[in-house]
Amino acid sequence: KIVAQASFHGLGAEALALNAFSVMAAATGQYFLSQINSQMGLMNQKIDQIMGFLYGDKKAELIAEISFVKYAFENYSSIMLHDSQQVATISSLQESRKIAIKDIEFYMYDLTSKATAKAKNYQDFQSLVEDAFQIRRSLELSMQLYVSSSIMESYYAENSDHNYLESLRADMTYYINKCNGRILSVFSKLNGRNSEYKATAFNKIDTSVLDQEFEKVIYELSNGENSKMHELIDSAILQAKKDCKIFLTNKGDAYLSA
């Protein structure tokens, strides 16, 4: 027996409003993620440019994960409107984060070995240093992948729990600091080795070029680079904590609260 009948008009309007809020929330997340993505210098390069400095067994793996994360960045607002795709993307981002850590440790081991690698002469040492700088770029890319996938997982999961976000912030900050500290240690040792080479009457050696390059890296790792990444992490976590307030007008327009 039918006791009563719901108003189809009212339910339709309610569903329409919910859909509008969902679309706006997804668009808002897309905006904030775009701001974050714009600061990931190496990850914003074209794939063929990235392939130019990557090497070894991890090259294909890292390129694949970067391509996926770029795809997840660019299609956030669309994927968020489809539950099955959203869940699958979260799982893939978790995997990207694990792969990023594996690649960081791989490149870190490779870089650390350069600090004590033997060089027969200054030319060999210069070649060794060139390899170290190439490894550092691969490391930076892996670190950006780690931070990007970690942040994006929280956005895709729409997890604004305070304890979770603070734990995520602490984990990212600690690991990035640890990595930068290890990189700084390697380049400080290489800088020390560079200063030990002396020119002789029969062998003219100019160490000033590498001196300048080492000073730049050491300064960045001691000051600028750390703070930039920290600012990015802090900004992303702060936005994830904020409530998203959206207003609908009787004309059907939607506005995001500033």
PDB file of C-alpha atoms in Angstrom:
ATOM      1  CA  LYS A   1       0.000   0.000   0.000  1.00  0.00           C
ATOM      2  CA  ILE A   2       1.336   3.434  -0.957  1.00  0.00           C
ATOM      3  CA  VAL A   3       1.018   5.770   2.010  1.00  0.00           C
ATOM      4  CA  ALA A   4       2.621   8.874   0.548  1.00  0.00           C
ATOM      5  CA  GLN A   5       4.606  10.095  -2.427  1.00  0.00           C
ATOM      6  CA  ALA A   6       7.737  12.252  -2.343  1.00  0.00           C
ATOM      7  CA  SER A   7       7.932  15.410  -4.395  1.00  0.00           C
ATOM      8  CA  PHE A   8      10.002  14.657  -7.437  1.00  0.00           C
ATOM      9  CA  HIS A   9      10.614  18.375  -7.941  1.00  0.00           C
ATOM     10  CA  GLY A  10      12.081  18.842  -4.464  1.00  0.00           C
ATOM     11  CA  LEU A  11      14.340  15.806  -4.686  1.00  0.00           C
ATOM     12  CA  GLY A  12      15.554  16.900  -8.103  1.00  0.00           C
ATOM     13  CA  ALA A  13      16.495  20.351  -6.826  1.00  0.00           C
ATOM     14  CA  GLU A  14      18.311  18.816  -3.871  1.00  0.00           C
ATOM     15  CA  ALA A  15      20.272  16.466  -6.104  1.00  0.00           C
ATOM     16  CA  LEU A  16      21.084  19.356  -8.416  1.00  0.00           C
ATOM     17  CA  ALA A  17      22.440  21.399  -5.507  1.00  0.00           C
ATOM     18  CA  LEU A  18      24.550  18.476  -4.271  1.00  0.00           C
ATOM     19  CA  ASN A  19      25.933  17.961  -7.750  1.00  0.00           C
ATOM     20  CA  ALA A  20      26.779  21.665  -8.037  1.00  0.00           C
ATOM     21  CA  PHE A  21      28.635  21.564  -4.723  1.00  0.00           C
ATOM     22  CA  SER A  22      30.526  18.450  -5.797  1.00  0.00           C
ATOM     23  CA  VAL A  23      31.587  20.097  -9.055  1.00  0.00           C
ATOM     24  CA  MET A  24      32.667  23.272  -7.251  1.00  0.00           C
ATOM     25  CA  ALA A  25      34.575  21.336  -4.591  1.00  0.00           C
ATOM     26  CA  ALA A  26      36.413  19.396  -7.310  1.00  0.00           C
ATOM     27  CA  ALA A  27      37.189  22.606  -9.206  1.00  0.00           C
ATOM     28  CA  THR A  28      38.484  24.176  -5.996  1.00  0.00           C
ATOM     29  CA  GLY A  29      40.779  21.204  -5.358  1.00  0.00           C
ATOM     30  CA  GLN A  30      41.988  21.418  -8.961  1.00  0.00           C
ATOM     31  CA  TYR A  31      42.866  25.082  -8.422  1.00  0.00           C
ATOM     32  CA  PHE A  32      44.891  24.446  -5.266  1.00  0.00           C
ATOM     33  CA  LEU A  33      46.652  21.438  -6.780  1.00  0.00           C
ATOM     34  CA  SER A  34      47.561  23.544  -9.833  1.00  0.00           C
ATOM     35  CA  GLN A  35      49.185  26.068  -7.509  1.00  0.00           C
ATOM     36  CA  ILE A  36      51.191  23.268  -5.891  1.00  0.00           C
ATOM     37  CA  ASN A  37      52.102  21.666  -9.206  1.00  0.00           C
ATOM     38  CA  SER A  38      53.401  24.972 -10.601  1.00  0.00           C
ATOM     39  CA  GLN A  39      56.130  24.956  -7.930  1.00  0.00           C
ATOM     40  CA  MET A  40      57.395  21.483  -8.835  1.00  0.00           C
ATOM     41  CA  GLY A  41      60.097  22.717 -11.197  1.00  0.00           C
ATOM     42  CA  LEU A  42      61.549  19.457 -12.473  1.00  0.00           C
ATOM     43  CA  MET A  43      58.214  17.651 -12.687  1.00  0.00           C
ATOM     44  CA  ASN A  44      56.857  20.439 -14.885  1.00  0.00           C
ATOM     45  CA  GLN A  45      59.458  19.787 -17.535  1.00  0.00           C
ATOM     46  CA  LYS A  46      58.499  17.828 -20.623  1.00  0.00           C
ATOM     47  CA  ILE A  47      59.128  14.093 -20.496  1.00  0.00           C
ATOM     48  CA  ASP A  48      61.881  14.223 -23.137  1.00  0.00           C
ATOM     49  CA  GLN A  49      63.696  16.893 -21.079  1.00  0.00           C
ATOM     50  CA  ILE A  50      63.455  14.741 -17.958  1.00  0.00           C
ATOM     51  CA  MET A  51      64.768  11.705 -19.833  1.00  0.00           C
ATOM     52  CA  GLY A  52      67.830  13.770 -20.712  1.00  0.00           C
ATOM     53  CA  PHE A  53      69.237  13.595 -17.191  1.00  0.00           C
ATOM     54  CA  LEU A  54      67.752  10.373 -15.805  1.00  0.00           C
ATOM     55  CA  TYR A  55      69.776   7.187 -16.132  1.00  0.00           C
ATOM     56  CA  GLY A  56      70.017   3.570 -15.069  1.00  0.00           C
ATOM     57  CA  ASP A  57      67.439   0.973 -14.118  1.00  0.00           C
ATOM     58  CA  LYS A  58      65.155   3.496 -12.410  1.00  0.00           C
ATOM     59  CA  LYS A  59      64.733   5.666 -15.509  1.00  0.00           C
ATOM     60  CA  ALA A  60      61.682   3.924 -17.001  1.00  0.00           C
ATOM     61  CA  GLU A  61      60.080   3.426 -13.586  1.00  0.00           C
ATOM     62  CA  LEU A  62      60.408   7.077 -12.579  1.00  0.00           C
ATOM     63  CA  ILE A  63      59.178   8.353 -15.953  1.00  0.00           C
ATOM     64  CA  ALA A  64      56.083   6.129 -15.685  1.00  0.00           C
ATOM     65  CA  GLU A  65      55.208   7.390 -12.192  1.00  0.00           C
ATOM     66  CA  ILE A  66      55.786  11.033 -13.121  1.00  0.00           C
ATOM     67  CA  SER A  67      53.539  10.645 -16.167  1.00  0.00           C
ATOM     68  CA  PHE A  68      50.811   9.182 -13.971  1.00  0.00           C
ATOM     69  CA  VAL A  69      51.056  11.903 -11.325  1.00  0.00           C
ATOM     70  CA  LYS A  70      50.876  14.569 -14.046  1.00  0.00           C
ATOM     71  CA  TYR A  71      47.739  12.861 -15.362  1.00  0.00           C
ATOM     72  CA  ALA A  72      46.250  12.820 -11.856  1.00  0.00           C
ATOM     73  CA  PHE A  73      47.048  16.517 -11.414  1.00  0.00           C
ATOM     74  CA  GLU A  74      45.490  17.553 -14.716  1.00  0.00           C
ATOM     75  CA  ASN A  75      42.312  15.484 -14.384  1.00  0.00           C
ATOM     76  CA  TYR A  76      41.551  15.911 -10.680  1.00  0.00           C
ATOM     77  CA  SER A  77      38.251  17.786 -11.088  1.00  0.00           C
ATOM     78  CA  SER A  78      36.921  15.157 -13.486  1.00  0.00           C
ATOM     79  CA  ILE A  79      38.131  12.039 -11.659  1.00  0.00           C
ATOM     80  CA  MET A  80      36.701  13.308  -8.356  1.00  0.00           C
ATOM     81  CA  LEU A  81      33.195  13.077  -9.827  1.00  0.00           C
ATOM     82  CA  HIS A  82      33.558   9.340 -10.496  1.00  0.00           C
ATOM     83  CA  ASP A  83      33.909   7.186  -7.378  1.00  0.00           C
ATOM     84  CA  SER A  84      35.505   4.114  -8.944  1.00  0.00           C
ATOM     85  CA  GLN A  85      38.148   6.212 -10.713  1.00  0.00           C
ATOM     86  CA  GLN A  86      38.799   8.176  -7.523  1.00  0.00           C
ATOM     87  CA  VAL A  87      39.472   5.020  -5.499  1.00  0.00           C
ATOM     88  CA  ALA A  88      41.738   3.583  -8.213  1.00  0.00           C
ATOM     89  CA  THR A  89      43.699   6.837  -8.399  1.00  0.00           C
ATOM     90  CA  ILE A  90      44.238   6.913  -4.630  1.00  0.00           C
ATOM     91  CA  SER A  91      45.661   3.389  -4.766  1.00  0.00           C
ATOM     92  CA  SER A  92      47.993   4.358  -7.615  1.00  0.00           C
ATOM     93  CA  LEU A  93      49.168   7.483  -5.775  1.00  0.00           C
ATOM     94  CA  GLN A  94      50.026   5.364  -2.740  1.00  0.00           C
ATOM     95  CA  GLU A  95      52.093   3.140  -4.998  1.00  0.00           C
ATOM     96  CA  SER A  96      53.781   6.191  -6.568  1.00  0.00           C
ATOM     97  CA  ARG A  97      54.768   7.387  -3.110  1.00  0.00           C
ATOM     98  CA  LYS A  98      56.391   4.037  -2.282  1.00  0.00           C
ATOM     99  CA  ILE A  99      58.233   3.944  -5.605  1.00  0.00           C
ATOM    100  CA  ALA A 100      59.453   7.524  -5.062  1.00  0.00           C
ATOM    101  CA  ILE A 101      60.994   6.525  -1.722  1.00  0.00           C
ATOM    102  CA  LYS A 102      62.654   3.466  -3.295  1.00  0.00           C
ATOM    103  CA  ASP A 103      64.103   5.639  -6.064  1.00  0.00           C
ATOM    104  CA  ILE A 104      65.292   8.278  -3.577  1.00  0.00           C
ATOM    105  CA  GLU A 105      67.198   5.634  -1.624  1.00  0.00           C
ATOM    106  CA  PHE A 106      68.644   4.176  -4.836  1.00  0.00           C
ATOM    107  CA  TYR A 107      69.937   7.529  -6.059  1.00  0.00           C
ATOM    108  CA  MET A 108      71.103   8.500  -2.565  1.00  0.00           C
ATOM    109  CA  TYR A 109      73.280   5.395  -2.346  1.00  0.00           C
ATOM    110  CA  ASP A 110      74.681   6.151  -5.795  1.00  0.00           C
ATOM    111  CA  LEU A 111      75.417   9.772  -4.838  1.00  0.00           C
ATOM    112  CA  THR A 112      77.053   8.839  -1.529  1.00  0.00           C
ATOM    113  CA  SER A 113      79.470   6.523  -3.339  1.00  0.00           C
ATOM    114  CA  LYS A 114      80.702   9.494  -5.400  1.00  0.00           C
ATOM    115  CA  ALA A 115      81.973  11.269  -2.279  1.00  0.00           C
ATOM    116  CA  THR A 116      84.698   8.661  -1.780  1.00  0.00           C
ATOM    117  CA  ALA A 117      85.157   7.384  -5.340  1.00  0.00           C
ATOM    118  CA  LYS A 118      88.778   7.406  -6.484  1.00  0.00           C
ATOM    119  CA  ALA A 119      90.003   9.784  -9.191  1.00  0.00           C
ATOM    120  CA  LYS A 120      93.391   9.351 -10.896  1.00  0.00           C
ATOM    121  CA  ASN A 121      93.630  13.036 -11.772  1.00  0.00           C
ATOM    122  CA  TYR A 122      91.620  16.265 -11.772  1.00  0.00           C
ATOM    123  CA  GLN A 123      89.983  15.409 -15.077  1.00  0.00           C
ATOM    124  CA  ASP A 124      88.655  12.186 -13.565  1.00  0.00           C
ATOM    125  CA  PHE A 125      87.470  14.149 -10.534  1.00  0.00           C
ATOM    126  CA  GLN A 126      85.592  16.612 -12.772  1.00  0.00           C
ATOM    127  CA  SER A 127      83.864  13.688 -14.488  1.00  0.00           C
ATOM    128  CA  LEU A 128      82.967  12.234 -11.080  1.00  0.00           C
ATOM    129  CA  VAL A 129      81.478  15.589  -9.992  1.00  0.00           C
ATOM    130  CA  GLU A 130      79.484  15.835 -13.220  1.00  0.00           C
ATOM    131  CA  ASP A 131      77.941  12.448 -12.403  1.00  0.00           C
ATOM    132  CA  ALA A 132      77.143  13.677  -8.891  1.00  0.00           C
ATOM    133  CA  PHE A 133      75.245  16.692 -10.226  1.00  0.00           C
ATOM    134  CA  GLN A 134      73.270  14.448 -12.593  1.00  0.00           C
ATOM    135  CA  ILE A 135      72.374  12.145  -9.708  1.00  0.00           C
ATOM    136  CA  ARG A 136      71.283  15.141  -7.648  1.00  0.00           C
ATOM    137  CA  ARG A 137      68.766  16.160 -10.332  1.00  0.00           C
ATOM    138  CA  SER A 138      67.356  12.627 -10.375  1.00  0.00           C
ATOM    139  CA  LEU A 139      67.140  12.778  -6.587  1.00  0.00           C
ATOM    140  CA  GLU A 140      65.318  16.118  -6.653  1.00  0.00           C
ATOM    141  CA  LEU A 141      62.836  14.720  -9.160  1.00  0.00           C
ATOM    142  CA  SER A 142      62.220  11.667  -6.979  1.00  0.00           C
ATOM    143  CA  MET A 143      61.729  13.913  -3.938  1.00  0.00           C
ATOM    144  CA  GLN A 144      59.207  16.046  -5.844  1.00  0.00           C
ATOM    145  CA  LEU A 145      57.372  12.868  -6.848  1.00  0.00           C
ATOM    146  CA  TYR A 146      57.315  11.793  -3.191  1.00  0.00           C
ATOM    147  CA  VAL A 147      55.844  15.102  -2.005  1.00  0.00           C
ATOM    148  CA  SER A 148      53.389  15.403  -4.918  1.00  0.00           C
ATOM    149  CA  SER A 149      51.968  11.899  -4.550  1.00  0.00           C
ATOM    150  CA  SER A 150      51.706  12.285  -0.753  1.00  0.00           C
ATOM    151  CA  ILE A 151      49.804  15.569  -1.006  1.00  0.00           C
ATOM    152  CA  MET A 152      47.584  14.393  -3.827  1.00  0.00           C
ATOM    153  CA  GLU A 153      46.556  11.273  -1.939  1.00  0.00           C
ATOM    154  CA  SER A 154      45.111  13.455   0.848  1.00  0.00           C
ATOM    155  CA  TYR A 155      43.282  15.652  -1.686  1.00  0.00           C
ATOM    156  CA  TYR A 156      41.836  12.690  -3.592  1.00  0.00           C
ATOM    157  CA  ALA A 157      40.792  11.002  -0.341  1.00  0.00           C
ATOM    158  CA  GLU A 158      39.279  14.305   0.885  1.00  0.00           C
ATOM    159  CA  ASN A 159      40.788  13.498   4.260  1.00  0.00           C
ATOM    160  CA  SER A 160      40.848  16.706   6.314  1.00  0.00           C
ATOM    161  CA  ASP A 161      41.406  14.989   9.672  1.00  0.00           C
ATOM    162  CA  HIS A 162      43.772  17.217  11.669  1.00  0.00           C
ATOM    163  CA  ASN A 163      45.895  14.394  13.121  1.00  0.00           C
ATOM    164  CA  TYR A 164      46.298  12.718   9.733  1.00  0.00           C
ATOM    165  CA  LEU A 165      47.354  15.933   8.003  1.00  0.00           C
ATOM    166  CA  GLU A 166      49.805  16.870  10.752  1.00  0.00           C
ATOM    167  CA  SER A 167      51.301  13.389  10.609  1.00  0.00           C
ATOM    168  CA  LEU A 168      51.603  13.691   6.827  1.00  0.00           C
ATOM    169  CA  ARG A 169      53.269  17.088   7.156  1.00  0.00           C
ATOM    170  CA  ALA A 170      55.712  15.777   9.782  1.00  0.00           C
ATOM    171  CA  ASP A 171      56.624  12.716   7.673  1.00  0.00           C
ATOM    172  CA  MET A 172      57.258  14.747   4.519  1.00  0.00           C
ATOM    173  CA  THR A 173      59.235  17.451   6.331  1.00  0.00           C
ATOM    174  CA  TYR A 174      61.389  14.943   8.198  1.00  0.00           C
ATOM    175  CA  TYR A 175      62.199  12.879   5.105  1.00  0.00           C
ATOM    176  CA  ILE A 176      62.963  15.890   2.888  1.00  0.00           C
ATOM    177  CA  ASN A 177      65.219  17.330   5.608  1.00  0.00           C
ATOM    178  CA  LYS A 178      66.973  13.991   5.952  1.00  0.00           C
ATOM    179  CA  CYS A 179      67.529  13.739   2.192  1.00  0.00           C
ATOM    180  CA  ASN A 180      68.812  17.301   1.873  1.00  0.00           C
ATOM    181  CA  GLY A 181      71.143  16.721   4.807  1.00  0.00           C
ATOM    182  CA  ARG A 182      72.626  13.650   3.139  1.00  0.00           C
ATOM    183  CA  ILE A 183      73.011  15.477  -0.193  1.00  0.00           C
ATOM    184  CA  LEU A 184      74.675  18.409   1.583  1.00  0.00           C
ATOM    185  CA  SER A 185      77.124  16.052   3.261  1.00  0.00           C
ATOM    186  CA  VAL A 186      78.170  14.547  -0.085  1.00  0.00           C
ATOM    187  CA  PHE A 187      78.709  17.879  -1.827  1.00  0.00           C
ATOM    188  CA  SER A 188      80.581  19.278   1.180  1.00  0.00           C
ATOM    189  CA  LYS A 189      82.995  16.342   0.961  1.00  0.00           C
ATOM    190  CA  LEU A 190      83.390  16.803  -2.790  1.00  0.00           C
ATOM    191  CA  ASN A 191      84.021  20.501  -2.205  1.00  0.00           C
ATOM    192  CA  GLY A 192      86.750  19.610   0.285  1.00  0.00           C
ATOM    193  CA  ARG A 193      88.366  17.251  -2.212  1.00  0.00           C
ATOM    194  CA  ASN A 194      88.244  19.929  -4.898  1.00  0.00           C
ATOM    195  CA  SER A 195      90.188  22.359  -2.699  1.00  0.00           C
ATOM    196  CA  GLU A 196      92.961  19.780  -2.246  1.00  0.00           C
ATOM    197  CA  TYR A 197      93.933  19.933  -5.921  1.00  0.00           C
ATOM    198  CA  LYS A 198      96.784  22.376  -6.490  1.00  0.00           C
ATOM    199  CA  ALA A 199      98.222  23.700  -9.721  1.00  0.00           C
ATOM    200  CA  THR A 200     101.872  23.002 -10.438  1.00  0.00           C
ATOM    201  CA  ALA A 201     104.355  24.327 -12.956  1.00  0.00           C
ATOM    202  CA  PHE A 202     103.719  21.292 -15.134  1.00  0.00           C
ATOM    203  CA  ASN A 203     100.005  20.836 -14.486  1.00  0.00           C
ATOM    204  CA  LYS A 204      97.748  23.860 -14.545  1.00  0.00           C
ATOM    205  CA  ILE A 205      94.501  23.214 -12.645  1.00  0.00           C
ATOM    206  CA  ASP A 206      91.653  25.685 -12.310  1.00  0.00           C
ATOM    207  CA  THR A 207      89.394  24.638  -9.425  1.00  0.00           C
ATOM    208  CA  SER A 208      87.440  27.928  -9.354  1.00  0.00           C
ATOM    209  CA  VAL A 209      84.654  26.704 -11.647  1.00  0.00           C
ATOM    210  CA  LEU A 210      83.787  23.772  -9.404  1.00  0.00           C
ATOM    211  CA  ASP A 211      84.296  25.982  -6.341  1.00  0.00           C
ATOM    212  CA  GLN A 212      81.462  28.218  -7.513  1.00  0.00           C
ATOM    213  CA  GLU A 213      79.187  25.293  -8.359  1.00  0.00           C
ATOM    214  CA  PHE A 214      79.750  23.680  -4.971  1.00  0.00           C
ATOM    215  CA  GLU A 215      79.151  26.949  -3.134  1.00  0.00           C
ATOM    216  CA  LYS A 216      75.840  27.388  -4.957  1.00  0.00           C
ATOM    217  CA  VAL A 217      74.622  23.879  -4.089  1.00  0.00           C
ATOM    218  CA  ILE A 218      75.743  24.133  -0.474  1.00  0.00           C
ATOM    219  CA  TYR A 219      74.004  27.506  -0.102  1.00  0.00           C
ATOM    220  CA  GLU A 220      70.770  26.188  -1.648  1.00  0.00           C
ATOM    221  CA  LEU A 221      70.700  23.136   0.585  1.00  0.00           C
ATOM    222  CA  SER A 222      71.555  25.147   3.684  1.00  0.00           C
ATOM    223  CA  ASN A 223      68.993  27.896   3.015  1.00  0.00           C
ATOM    224  CA  GLY A 224      66.793  28.317  -0.047  1.00  0.00           C
ATOM    225  CA  GLU A 225      65.855  24.815  -1.162  1.00  0.00           C
ATOM    226  CA  ASN A 226      64.757  23.633   2.274  1.00  0.00           C
ATOM    227  CA  SER A 227      62.499  26.612   2.886  1.00  0.00           C
ATOM    228  CA  LYS A 228      60.887  26.398  -0.571  1.00  0.00           C
ATOM    229  CA  MET A 229      59.875  22.786  -0.110  1.00  0.00           C
ATOM    230  CA  HIS A 230      58.713  23.475   3.450  1.00  0.00           C
ATOM    231  CA  GLU A 231      56.553  26.355   2.248  1.00  0.00           C
ATOM    232  CA  LEU A 232      55.013  24.119  -0.406  1.00  0.00           C
ATOM    233  CA  ILE A 233      54.221  21.365   2.110  1.00  0.00           C
ATOM    234  CA  ASP A 234      52.831  23.820   4.672  1.00  0.00           C
ATOM    235  CA  SER A 235      50.658  25.562   2.076  1.00  0.00           C
ATOM    236  CA  ALA A 236      49.217  22.285   0.768  1.00  0.00           C
ATOM    237  CA  ILE A 237      48.398  21.015   4.266  1.00  0.00           C
ATOM    238  CA  LEU A 238      46.859  24.361   5.264  1.00  0.00           C
ATOM    239  CA  GLN A 239      44.542  24.337   2.253  1.00  0.00           C
ATOM    240  CA  ALA A 240      43.538  20.729   2.951  1.00  0.00           C
ATOM    241  CA  LYS A 241      42.492  21.734   6.475  1.00  0.00           C
ATOM    242  CA  LYS A 242      40.287  24.613   5.381  1.00  0.00           C
ATOM    243  CA  ASP A 243      36.541  24.230   5.003  1.00  0.00           C
ATOM    244  CA  CYS A 244      35.347  24.783   1.466  1.00  0.00           C
ATOM    245  CA  LYS A 245      32.403  27.213   1.576  1.00  0.00           C
ATOM    246  CA  ILE A 246      30.372  27.422  -1.613  1.00  0.00           C
ATOM    247  CA  PHE A 247      27.272  29.576  -2.115  1.00  0.00           C
ATOM    248  CA  LEU A 248      24.508  29.077  -4.662  1.00  0.00           C
ATOM    249  CA  THR A 249      22.326  31.960  -5.851  1.00  0.00           C
ATOM    250  CA  ASN A 250      18.686  31.642  -6.905  1.00  0.00           C
ATOM    251  CA  LYS A 251      19.926  32.189 -10.468  1.00  0.00           C
ATOM    252  CA  GLY A 252      21.956  29.015 -10.323  1.00  0.00           C
ATOM    253  CA  ASP A 253      25.378  30.672 -10.009  1.00  0.00           C
ATOM    254  CA  ALA A 254      27.918  29.173  -7.603  1.00  0.00           C
ATOM    255  CA  TYR A 255      30.577  31.111  -5.715  1.00  0.00           C
ATOM    256  CA  LEU A 256      33.571  30.042  -3.638  1.00  0.00           C
ATOM    257  CA  SER A 257      34.119  31.954  -0.399  1.00  0.00           C
ATOM    258  CA  ALA A 258      37.456  33.831  -0.513  1.00  0.00           C
TER     259      ALA A 258
END
